[in-house]
JSON list of C-alpha atoms in Angstrom, two decimals:
[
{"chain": "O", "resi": 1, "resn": "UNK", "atom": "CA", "xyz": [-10.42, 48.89, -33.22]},
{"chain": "O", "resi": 2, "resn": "UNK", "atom": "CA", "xyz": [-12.39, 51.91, -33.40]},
{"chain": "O", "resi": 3, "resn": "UNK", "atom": "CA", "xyz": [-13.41, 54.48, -30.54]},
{"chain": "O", "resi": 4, "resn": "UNK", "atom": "CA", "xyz": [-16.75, 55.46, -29.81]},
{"chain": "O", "resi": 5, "resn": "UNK", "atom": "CA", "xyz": [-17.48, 57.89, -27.06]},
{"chain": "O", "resi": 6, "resn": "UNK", "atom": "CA", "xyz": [-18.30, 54.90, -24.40]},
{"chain": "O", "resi": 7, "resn": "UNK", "atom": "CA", "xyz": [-15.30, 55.51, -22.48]},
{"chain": "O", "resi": 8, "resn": "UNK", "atom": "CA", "xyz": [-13.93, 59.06, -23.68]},
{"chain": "O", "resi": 9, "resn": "UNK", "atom": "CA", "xyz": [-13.69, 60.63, -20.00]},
{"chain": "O", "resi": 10, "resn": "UNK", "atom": "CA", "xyz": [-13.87, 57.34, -18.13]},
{"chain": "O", "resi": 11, "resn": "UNK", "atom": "CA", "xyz": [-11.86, 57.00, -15.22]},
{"chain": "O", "resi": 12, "resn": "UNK", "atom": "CA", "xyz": [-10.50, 53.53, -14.90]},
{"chain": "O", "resi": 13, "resn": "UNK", "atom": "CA", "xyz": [-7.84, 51.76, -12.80]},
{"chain": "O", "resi": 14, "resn": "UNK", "atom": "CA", "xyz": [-5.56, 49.56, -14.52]},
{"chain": "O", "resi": 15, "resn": "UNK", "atom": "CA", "xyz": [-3.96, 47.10, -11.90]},
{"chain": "O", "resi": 16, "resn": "UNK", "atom": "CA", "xyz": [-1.10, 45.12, -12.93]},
{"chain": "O", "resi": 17, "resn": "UNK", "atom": "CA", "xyz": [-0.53, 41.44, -11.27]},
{"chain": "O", "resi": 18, "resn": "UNK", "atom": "CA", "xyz": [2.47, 39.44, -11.86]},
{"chain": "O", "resi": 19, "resn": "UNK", "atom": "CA", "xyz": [1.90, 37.47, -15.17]},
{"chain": "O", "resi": 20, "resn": "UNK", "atom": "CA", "xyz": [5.56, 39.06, -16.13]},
{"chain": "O", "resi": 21, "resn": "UNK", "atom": "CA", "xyz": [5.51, 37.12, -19.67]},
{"chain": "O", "resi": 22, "resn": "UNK", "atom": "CA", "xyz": [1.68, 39.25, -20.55]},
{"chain": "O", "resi": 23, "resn": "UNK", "atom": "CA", "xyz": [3.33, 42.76, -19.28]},
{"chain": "O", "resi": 24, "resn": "UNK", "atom": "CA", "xyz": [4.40, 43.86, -22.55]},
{"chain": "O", "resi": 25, "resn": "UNK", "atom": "CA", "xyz": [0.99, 43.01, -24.52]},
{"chain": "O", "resi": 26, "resn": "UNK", "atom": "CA", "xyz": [-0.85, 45.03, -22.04]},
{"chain": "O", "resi": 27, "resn": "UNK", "atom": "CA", "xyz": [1.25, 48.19, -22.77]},
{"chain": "O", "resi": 28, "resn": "UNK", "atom": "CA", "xyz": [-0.89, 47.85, -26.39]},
{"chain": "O", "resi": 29, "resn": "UNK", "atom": "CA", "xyz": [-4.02, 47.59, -24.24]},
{"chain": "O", "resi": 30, "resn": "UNK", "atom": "CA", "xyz": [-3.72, 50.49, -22.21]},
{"chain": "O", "resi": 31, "resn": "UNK", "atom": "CA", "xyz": [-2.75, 52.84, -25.05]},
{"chain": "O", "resi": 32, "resn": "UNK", "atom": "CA", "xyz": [-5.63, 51.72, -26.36]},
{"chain": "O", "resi": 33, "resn": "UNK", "atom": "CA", "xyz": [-8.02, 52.50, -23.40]},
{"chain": "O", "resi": 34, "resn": "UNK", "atom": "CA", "xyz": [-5.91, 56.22, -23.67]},
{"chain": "O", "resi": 35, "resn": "UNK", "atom": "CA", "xyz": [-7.03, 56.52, -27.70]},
{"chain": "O", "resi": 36, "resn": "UNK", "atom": "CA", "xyz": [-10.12, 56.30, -26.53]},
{"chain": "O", "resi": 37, "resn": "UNK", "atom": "CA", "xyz": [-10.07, 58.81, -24.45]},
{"chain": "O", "resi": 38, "resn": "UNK", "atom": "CA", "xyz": [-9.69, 57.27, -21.07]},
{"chain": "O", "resi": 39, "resn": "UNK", "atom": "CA", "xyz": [-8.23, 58.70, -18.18]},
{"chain": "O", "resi": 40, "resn": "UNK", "atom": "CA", "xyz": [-6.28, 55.46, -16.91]},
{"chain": "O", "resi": 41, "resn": "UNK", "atom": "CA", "xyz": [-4.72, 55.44, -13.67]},
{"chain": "O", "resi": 42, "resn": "UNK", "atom": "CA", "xyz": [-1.97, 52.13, -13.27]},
{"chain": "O", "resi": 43, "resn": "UNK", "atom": "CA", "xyz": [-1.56, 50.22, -10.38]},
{"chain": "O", "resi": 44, "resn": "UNK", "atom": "CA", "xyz": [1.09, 47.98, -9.57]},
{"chain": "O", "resi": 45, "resn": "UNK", "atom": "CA", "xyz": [0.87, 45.12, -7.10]},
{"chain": "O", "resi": 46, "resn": "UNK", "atom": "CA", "xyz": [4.23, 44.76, -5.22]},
{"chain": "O", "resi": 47, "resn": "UNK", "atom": "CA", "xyz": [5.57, 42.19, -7.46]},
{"chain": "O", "resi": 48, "resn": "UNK", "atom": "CA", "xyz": [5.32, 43.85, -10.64]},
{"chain": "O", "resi": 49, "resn": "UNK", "atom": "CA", "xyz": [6.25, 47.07, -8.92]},
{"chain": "O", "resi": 50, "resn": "UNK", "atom": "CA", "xyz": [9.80, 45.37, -7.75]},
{"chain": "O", "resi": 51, "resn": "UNK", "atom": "CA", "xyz": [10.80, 42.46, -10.16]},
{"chain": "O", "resi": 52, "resn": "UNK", "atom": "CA", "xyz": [12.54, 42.30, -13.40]},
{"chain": "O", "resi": 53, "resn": "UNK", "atom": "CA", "xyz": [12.07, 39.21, -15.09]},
{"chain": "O", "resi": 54, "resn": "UNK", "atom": "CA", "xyz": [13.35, 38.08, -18.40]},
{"chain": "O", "resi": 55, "resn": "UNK", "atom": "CA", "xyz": [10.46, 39.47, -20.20]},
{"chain": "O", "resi": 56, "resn": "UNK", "atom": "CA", "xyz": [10.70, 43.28, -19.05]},
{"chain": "O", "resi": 57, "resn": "UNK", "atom": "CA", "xyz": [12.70, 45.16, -16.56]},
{"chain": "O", "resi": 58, "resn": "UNK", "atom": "CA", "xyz": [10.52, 46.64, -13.88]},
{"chain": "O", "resi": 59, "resn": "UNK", "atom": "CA", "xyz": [12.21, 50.21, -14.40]},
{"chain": "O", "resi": 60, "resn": "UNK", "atom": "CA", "xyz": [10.90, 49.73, -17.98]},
{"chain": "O", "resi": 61, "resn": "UNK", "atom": "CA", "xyz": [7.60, 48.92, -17.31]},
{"chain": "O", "resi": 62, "resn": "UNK", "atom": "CA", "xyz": [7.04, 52.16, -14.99]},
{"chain": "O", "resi": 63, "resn": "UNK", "atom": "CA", "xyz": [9.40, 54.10, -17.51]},
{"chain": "O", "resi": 64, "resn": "UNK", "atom": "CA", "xyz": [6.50, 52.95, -20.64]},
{"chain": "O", "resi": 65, "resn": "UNK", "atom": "CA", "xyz": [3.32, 52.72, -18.28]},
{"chain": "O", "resi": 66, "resn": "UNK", "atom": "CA", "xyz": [3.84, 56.25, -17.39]},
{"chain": "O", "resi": 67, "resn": "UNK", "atom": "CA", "xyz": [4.94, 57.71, -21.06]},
{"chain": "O", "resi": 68, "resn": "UNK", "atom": "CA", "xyz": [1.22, 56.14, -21.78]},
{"chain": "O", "resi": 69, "resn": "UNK", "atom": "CA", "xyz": [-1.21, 57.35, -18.82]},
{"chain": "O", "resi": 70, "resn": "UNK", "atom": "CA", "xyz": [0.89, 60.41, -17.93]},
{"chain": "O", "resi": 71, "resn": "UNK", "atom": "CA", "xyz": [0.83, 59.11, -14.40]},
{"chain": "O", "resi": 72, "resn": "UNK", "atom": "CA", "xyz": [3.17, 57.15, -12.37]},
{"chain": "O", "resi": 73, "resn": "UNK", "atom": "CA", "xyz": [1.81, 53.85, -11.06]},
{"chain": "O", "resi": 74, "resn": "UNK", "atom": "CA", "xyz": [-0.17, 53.68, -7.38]},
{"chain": "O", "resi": 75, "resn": "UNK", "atom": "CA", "xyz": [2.75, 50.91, -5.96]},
{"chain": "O", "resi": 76, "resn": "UNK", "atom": "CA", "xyz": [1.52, 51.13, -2.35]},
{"chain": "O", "resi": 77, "resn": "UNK", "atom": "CA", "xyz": [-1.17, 50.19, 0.22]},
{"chain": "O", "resi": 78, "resn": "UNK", "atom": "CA", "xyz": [-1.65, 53.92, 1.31]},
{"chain": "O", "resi": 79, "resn": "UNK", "atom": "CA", "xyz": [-1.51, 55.43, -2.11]},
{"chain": "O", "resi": 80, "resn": "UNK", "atom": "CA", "xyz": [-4.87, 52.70, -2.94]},
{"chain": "O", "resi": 81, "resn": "UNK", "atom": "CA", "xyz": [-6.66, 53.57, -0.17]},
{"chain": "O", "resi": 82, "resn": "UNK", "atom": "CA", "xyz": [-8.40, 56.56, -1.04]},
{"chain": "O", "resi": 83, "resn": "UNK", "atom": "CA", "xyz": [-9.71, 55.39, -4.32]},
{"chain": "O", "resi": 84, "resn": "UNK", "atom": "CA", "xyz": [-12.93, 54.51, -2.57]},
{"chain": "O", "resi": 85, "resn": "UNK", "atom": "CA", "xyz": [-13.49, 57.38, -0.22]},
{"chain": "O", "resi": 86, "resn": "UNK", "atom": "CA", "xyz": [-12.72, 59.83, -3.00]},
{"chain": "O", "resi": 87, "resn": "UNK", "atom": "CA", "xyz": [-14.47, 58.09, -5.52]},
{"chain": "O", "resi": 88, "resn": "UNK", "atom": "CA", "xyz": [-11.94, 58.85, -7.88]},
{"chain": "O", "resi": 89, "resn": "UNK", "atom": "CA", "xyz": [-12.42, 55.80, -10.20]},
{"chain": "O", "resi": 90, "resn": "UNK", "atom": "CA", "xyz": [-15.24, 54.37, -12.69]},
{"chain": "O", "resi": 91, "resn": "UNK", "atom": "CA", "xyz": [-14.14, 50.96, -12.90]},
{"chain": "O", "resi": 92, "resn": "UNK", "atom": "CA", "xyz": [-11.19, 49.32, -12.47]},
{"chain": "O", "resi": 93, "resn": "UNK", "atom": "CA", "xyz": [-9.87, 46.36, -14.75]},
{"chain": "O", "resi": 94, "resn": "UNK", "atom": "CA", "xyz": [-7.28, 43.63, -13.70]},
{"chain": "O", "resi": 95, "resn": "UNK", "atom": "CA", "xyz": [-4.77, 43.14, -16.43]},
{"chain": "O", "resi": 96, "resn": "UNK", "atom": "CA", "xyz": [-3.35, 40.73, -16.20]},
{"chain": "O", "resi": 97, "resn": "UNK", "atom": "CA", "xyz": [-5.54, 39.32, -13.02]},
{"chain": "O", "resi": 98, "resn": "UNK", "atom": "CA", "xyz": [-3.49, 36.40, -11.61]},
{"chain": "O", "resi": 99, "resn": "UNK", "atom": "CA", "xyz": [-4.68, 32.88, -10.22]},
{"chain": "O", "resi": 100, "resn": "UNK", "atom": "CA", "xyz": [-2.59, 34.32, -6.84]},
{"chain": "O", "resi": 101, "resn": "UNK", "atom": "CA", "xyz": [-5.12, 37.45, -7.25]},
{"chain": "O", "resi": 102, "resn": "UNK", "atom": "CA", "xyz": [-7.90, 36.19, -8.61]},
{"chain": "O", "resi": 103, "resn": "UNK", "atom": "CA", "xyz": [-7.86, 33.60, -5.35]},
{"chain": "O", "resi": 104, "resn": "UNK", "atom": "CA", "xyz": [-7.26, 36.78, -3.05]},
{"chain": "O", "resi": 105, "resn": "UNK", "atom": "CA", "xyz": [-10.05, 38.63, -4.43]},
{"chain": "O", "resi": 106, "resn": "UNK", "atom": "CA", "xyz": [-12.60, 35.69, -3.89]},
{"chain": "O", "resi": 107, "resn": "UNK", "atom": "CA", "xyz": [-11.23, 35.34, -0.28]},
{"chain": "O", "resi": 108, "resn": "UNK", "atom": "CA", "xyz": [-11.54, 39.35, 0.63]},
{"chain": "O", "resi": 109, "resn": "UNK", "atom": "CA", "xyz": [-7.45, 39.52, 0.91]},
{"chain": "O", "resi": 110, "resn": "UNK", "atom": "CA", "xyz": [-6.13, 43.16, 0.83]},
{"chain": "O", "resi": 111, "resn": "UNK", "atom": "CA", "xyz": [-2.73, 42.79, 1.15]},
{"chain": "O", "resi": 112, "resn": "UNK", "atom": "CA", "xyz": [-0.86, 44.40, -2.24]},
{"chain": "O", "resi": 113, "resn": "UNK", "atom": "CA", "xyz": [-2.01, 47.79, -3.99]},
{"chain": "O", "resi": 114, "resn": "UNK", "atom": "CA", "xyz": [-4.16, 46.10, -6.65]},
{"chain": "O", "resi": 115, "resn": "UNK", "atom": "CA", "xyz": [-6.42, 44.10, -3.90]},
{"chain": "O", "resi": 116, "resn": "UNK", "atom": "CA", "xyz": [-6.38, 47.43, -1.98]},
{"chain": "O", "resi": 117, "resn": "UNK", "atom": "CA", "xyz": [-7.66, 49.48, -4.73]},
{"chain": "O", "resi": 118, "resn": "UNK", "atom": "CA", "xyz": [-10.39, 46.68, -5.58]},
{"chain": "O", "resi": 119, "resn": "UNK", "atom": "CA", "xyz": [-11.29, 46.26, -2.07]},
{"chain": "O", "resi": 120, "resn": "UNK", "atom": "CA", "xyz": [-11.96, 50.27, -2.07]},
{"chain": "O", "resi": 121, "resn": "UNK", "atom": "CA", "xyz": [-13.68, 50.50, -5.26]},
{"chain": "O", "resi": 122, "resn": "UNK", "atom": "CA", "xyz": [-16.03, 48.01, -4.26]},
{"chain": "O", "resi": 123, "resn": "UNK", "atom": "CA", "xyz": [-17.30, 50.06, -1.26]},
{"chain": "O", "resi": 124, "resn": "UNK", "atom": "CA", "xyz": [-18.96, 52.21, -4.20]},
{"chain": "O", "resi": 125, "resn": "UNK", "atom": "CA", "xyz": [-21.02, 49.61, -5.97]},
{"chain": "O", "resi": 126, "resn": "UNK", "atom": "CA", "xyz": [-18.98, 50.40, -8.84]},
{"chain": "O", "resi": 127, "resn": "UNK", "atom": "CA", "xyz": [-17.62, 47.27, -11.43]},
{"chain": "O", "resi": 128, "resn": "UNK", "atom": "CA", "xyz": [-14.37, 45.60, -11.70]},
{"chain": "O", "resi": 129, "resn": "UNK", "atom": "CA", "xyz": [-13.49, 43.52, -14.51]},
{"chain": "O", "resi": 130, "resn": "UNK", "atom": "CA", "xyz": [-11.33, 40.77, -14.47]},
{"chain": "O", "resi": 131, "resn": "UNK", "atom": "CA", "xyz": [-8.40, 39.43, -17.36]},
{"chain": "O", "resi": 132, "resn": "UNK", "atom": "CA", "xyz": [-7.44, 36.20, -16.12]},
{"chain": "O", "resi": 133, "resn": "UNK", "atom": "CA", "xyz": [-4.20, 34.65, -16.84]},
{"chain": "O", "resi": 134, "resn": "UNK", "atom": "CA", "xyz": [-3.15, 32.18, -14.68]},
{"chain": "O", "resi": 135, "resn": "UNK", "atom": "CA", "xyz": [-1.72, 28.27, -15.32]},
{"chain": "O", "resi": 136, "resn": "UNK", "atom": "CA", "xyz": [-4.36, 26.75, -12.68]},
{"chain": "O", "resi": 137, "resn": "UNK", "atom": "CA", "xyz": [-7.64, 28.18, -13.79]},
{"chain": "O", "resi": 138, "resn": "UNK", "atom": "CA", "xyz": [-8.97, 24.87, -14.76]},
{"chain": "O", "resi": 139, "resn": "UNK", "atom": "CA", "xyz": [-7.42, 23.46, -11.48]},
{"chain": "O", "resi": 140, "resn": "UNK", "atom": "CA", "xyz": [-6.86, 24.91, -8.24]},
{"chain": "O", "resi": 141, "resn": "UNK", "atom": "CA", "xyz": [-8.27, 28.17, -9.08]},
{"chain": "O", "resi": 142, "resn": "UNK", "atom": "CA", "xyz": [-11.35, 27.20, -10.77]},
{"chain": "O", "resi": 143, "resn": "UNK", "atom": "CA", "xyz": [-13.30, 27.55, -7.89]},
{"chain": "O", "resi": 144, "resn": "UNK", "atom": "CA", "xyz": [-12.11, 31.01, -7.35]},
{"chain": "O", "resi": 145, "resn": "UNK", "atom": "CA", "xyz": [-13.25, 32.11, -10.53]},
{"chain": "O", "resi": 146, "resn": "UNK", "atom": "CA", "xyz": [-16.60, 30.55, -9.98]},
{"chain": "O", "resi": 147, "resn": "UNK", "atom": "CA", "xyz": [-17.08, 32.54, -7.08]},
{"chain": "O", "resi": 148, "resn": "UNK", "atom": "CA", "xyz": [-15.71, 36.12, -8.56]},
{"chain": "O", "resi": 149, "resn": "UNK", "atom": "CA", "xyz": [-18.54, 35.22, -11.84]},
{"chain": "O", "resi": 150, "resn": "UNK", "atom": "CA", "xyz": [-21.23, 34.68, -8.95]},
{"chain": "O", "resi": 151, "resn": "UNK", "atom": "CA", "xyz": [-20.32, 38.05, -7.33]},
{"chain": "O", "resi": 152, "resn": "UNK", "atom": "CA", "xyz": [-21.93, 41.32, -7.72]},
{"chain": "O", "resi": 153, "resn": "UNK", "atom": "CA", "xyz": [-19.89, 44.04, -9.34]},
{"chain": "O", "resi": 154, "resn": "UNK", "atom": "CA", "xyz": [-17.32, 41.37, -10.90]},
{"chain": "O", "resi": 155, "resn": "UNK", "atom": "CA", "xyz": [-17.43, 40.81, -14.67]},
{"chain": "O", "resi": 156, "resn": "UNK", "atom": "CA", "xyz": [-14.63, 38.85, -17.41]},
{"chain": "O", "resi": 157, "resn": "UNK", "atom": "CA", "xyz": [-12.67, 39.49, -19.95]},
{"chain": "O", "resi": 158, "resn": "UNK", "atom": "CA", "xyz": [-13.42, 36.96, -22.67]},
{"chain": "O", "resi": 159, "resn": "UNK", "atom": "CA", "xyz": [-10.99, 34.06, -21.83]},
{"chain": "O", "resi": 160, "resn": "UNK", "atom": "CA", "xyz": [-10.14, 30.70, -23.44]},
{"chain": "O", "resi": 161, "resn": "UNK", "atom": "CA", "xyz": [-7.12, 28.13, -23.14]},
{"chain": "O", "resi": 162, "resn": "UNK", "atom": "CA", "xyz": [-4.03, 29.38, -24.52]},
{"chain": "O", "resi": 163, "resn": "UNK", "atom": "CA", "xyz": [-2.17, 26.08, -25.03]},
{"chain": "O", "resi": 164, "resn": "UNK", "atom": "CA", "xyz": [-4.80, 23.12, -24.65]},
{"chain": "O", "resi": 165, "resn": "UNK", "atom": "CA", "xyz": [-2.00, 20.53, -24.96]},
{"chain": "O", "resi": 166, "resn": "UNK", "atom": "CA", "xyz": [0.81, 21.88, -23.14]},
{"chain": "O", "resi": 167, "resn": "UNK", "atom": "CA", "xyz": [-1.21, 23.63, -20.34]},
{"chain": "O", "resi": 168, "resn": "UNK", "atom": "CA", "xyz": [-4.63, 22.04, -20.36]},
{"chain": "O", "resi": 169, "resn": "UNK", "atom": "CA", "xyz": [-5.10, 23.90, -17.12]},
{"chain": "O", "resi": 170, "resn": "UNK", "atom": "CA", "xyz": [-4.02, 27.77, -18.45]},
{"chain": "O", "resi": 171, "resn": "UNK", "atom": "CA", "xyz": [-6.70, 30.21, -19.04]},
{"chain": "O", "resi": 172, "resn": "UNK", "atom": "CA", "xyz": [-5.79, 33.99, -20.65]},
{"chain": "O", "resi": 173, "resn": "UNK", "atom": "CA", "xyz": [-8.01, 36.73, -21.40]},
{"chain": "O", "resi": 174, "resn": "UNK", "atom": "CA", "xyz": [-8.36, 37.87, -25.33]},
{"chain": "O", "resi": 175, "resn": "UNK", "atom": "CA", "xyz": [-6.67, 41.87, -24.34]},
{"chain": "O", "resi": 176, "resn": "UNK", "atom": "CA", "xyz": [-8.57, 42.86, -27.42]},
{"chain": "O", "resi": 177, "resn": "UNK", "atom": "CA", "xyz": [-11.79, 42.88, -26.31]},
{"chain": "O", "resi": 178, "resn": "UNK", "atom": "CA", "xyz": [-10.93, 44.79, -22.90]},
{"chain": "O", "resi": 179, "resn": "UNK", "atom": "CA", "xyz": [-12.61, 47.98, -23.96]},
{"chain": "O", "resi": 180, "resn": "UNK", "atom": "CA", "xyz": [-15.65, 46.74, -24.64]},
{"chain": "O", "resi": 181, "resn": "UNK", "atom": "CA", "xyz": [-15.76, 44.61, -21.48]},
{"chain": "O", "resi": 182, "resn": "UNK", "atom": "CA", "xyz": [-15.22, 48.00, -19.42]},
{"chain": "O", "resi": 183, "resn": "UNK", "atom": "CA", "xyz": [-18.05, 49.85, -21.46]},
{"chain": "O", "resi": 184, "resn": "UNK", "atom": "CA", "xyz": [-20.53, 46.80, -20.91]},
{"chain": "O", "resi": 185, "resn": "UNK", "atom": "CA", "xyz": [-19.10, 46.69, -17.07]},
{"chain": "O", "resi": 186, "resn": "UNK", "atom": "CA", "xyz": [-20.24, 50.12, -16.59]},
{"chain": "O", "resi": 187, "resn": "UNK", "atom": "CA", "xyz": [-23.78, 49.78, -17.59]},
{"chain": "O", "resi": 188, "resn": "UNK", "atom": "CA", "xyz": [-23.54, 46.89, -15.54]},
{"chain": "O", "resi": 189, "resn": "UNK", "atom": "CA", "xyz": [-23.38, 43.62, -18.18]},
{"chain": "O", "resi": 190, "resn": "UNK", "atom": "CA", "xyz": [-21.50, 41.01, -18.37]},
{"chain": "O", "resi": 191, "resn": "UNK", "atom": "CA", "xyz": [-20.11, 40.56, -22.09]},
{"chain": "O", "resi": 192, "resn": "UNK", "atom": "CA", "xyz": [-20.90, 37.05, -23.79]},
{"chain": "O", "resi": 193, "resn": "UNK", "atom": "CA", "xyz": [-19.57, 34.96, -24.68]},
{"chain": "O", "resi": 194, "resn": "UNK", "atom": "CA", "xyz": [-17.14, 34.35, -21.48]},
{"chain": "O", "resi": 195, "resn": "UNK", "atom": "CA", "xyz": [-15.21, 31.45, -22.80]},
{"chain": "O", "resi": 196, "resn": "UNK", "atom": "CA", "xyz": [-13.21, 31.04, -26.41]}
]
């Protein structure tokens, strides 16, 4: 991947949901939003902040996250607040962004640091870009996504199936092409296509 100056200086929130078995590709992702000269500010929602699963420890996770950004993770409520008010980010990208979230966000829920920081964001007209990976987005949480796409200020990671026959119903983002999602995002487009 090469690095123009798009998003050298960019300040952009990286909120981490619970899809524990994507946390260790999205270390690669965020280093490479830091190559390229980002200033990237994690956020944790509760869940990843406080479970260890088989796939990472959560003390690891905070231990690499912060070796990568320079900054320890926003893991609280209060700590997410002021993003708006301050307007101290540019955009802020989901990664992974859960069916749980992605259904929160569509229903104006604020209750972990992620939907916080979204929620606060939002009150400056400034984008958020989704990378869904949830088991239900072709089921229970299609509609949800449906709403987020209709939604100003929302915009998607490329996404396709990731196991058609196993999990007909399982949507993931392609990670790789999260950069240029965010520098699209900010001049307000929506990168196509959408689906894989």
């Amino acid at each position: 991947m090469s690095c123009d100056s798009a998003l050298k200086g960019k300040r952009i929130g990286f909120g981490v949901t619970g899809s524990f078995c994507t946390h260790k590709a999205i270390l690669e992702t965020m280093q490479k939003l830091v190559d390229c000269g980002a200033d990237v500010y994690p956020i944790f929602s509760d869940n990843t902040a406080s479970i260890s699963t088989r796939f990472m420890q959560s003390g690891e996770l905070f231990e690499q996250v912060e070796k990568i950004t320079g900054k320890m993770p926003i893991c609280t409520i209060k700590d997410a607040e002021p993003i708006g008010p301050k307007k101290l980010l540019d955009v802020i990208t989901v990664v992974p962004c859960t069916g749980n979230t992605i259904a929160k966000l569509a229903g104006a829920i604020t209750d972990t640091p992620v939907l916080m920081a979204c929620k606060s964001h939002l009150r400056n007209n400034r984008p958020i870009v989704i990378a869904v990976s949830t088991n239900d987005a072709l089921a229970g949480n299609a509609k949800n996504i449906g709403i987020l796409l209709g939604t100003k200020n929302y915009y998607f990671v490329p996404m396709g199936q990731d196991d058609p026959l196993k999990k007909p119903f399982s949507i993931v983002a392609d990670f790789n092409k999260l950069n240029e999602t965010i520098e699209l995002a900010l001049e307000g487009c929506q990168i196509q296509p959408i689906l894989f």
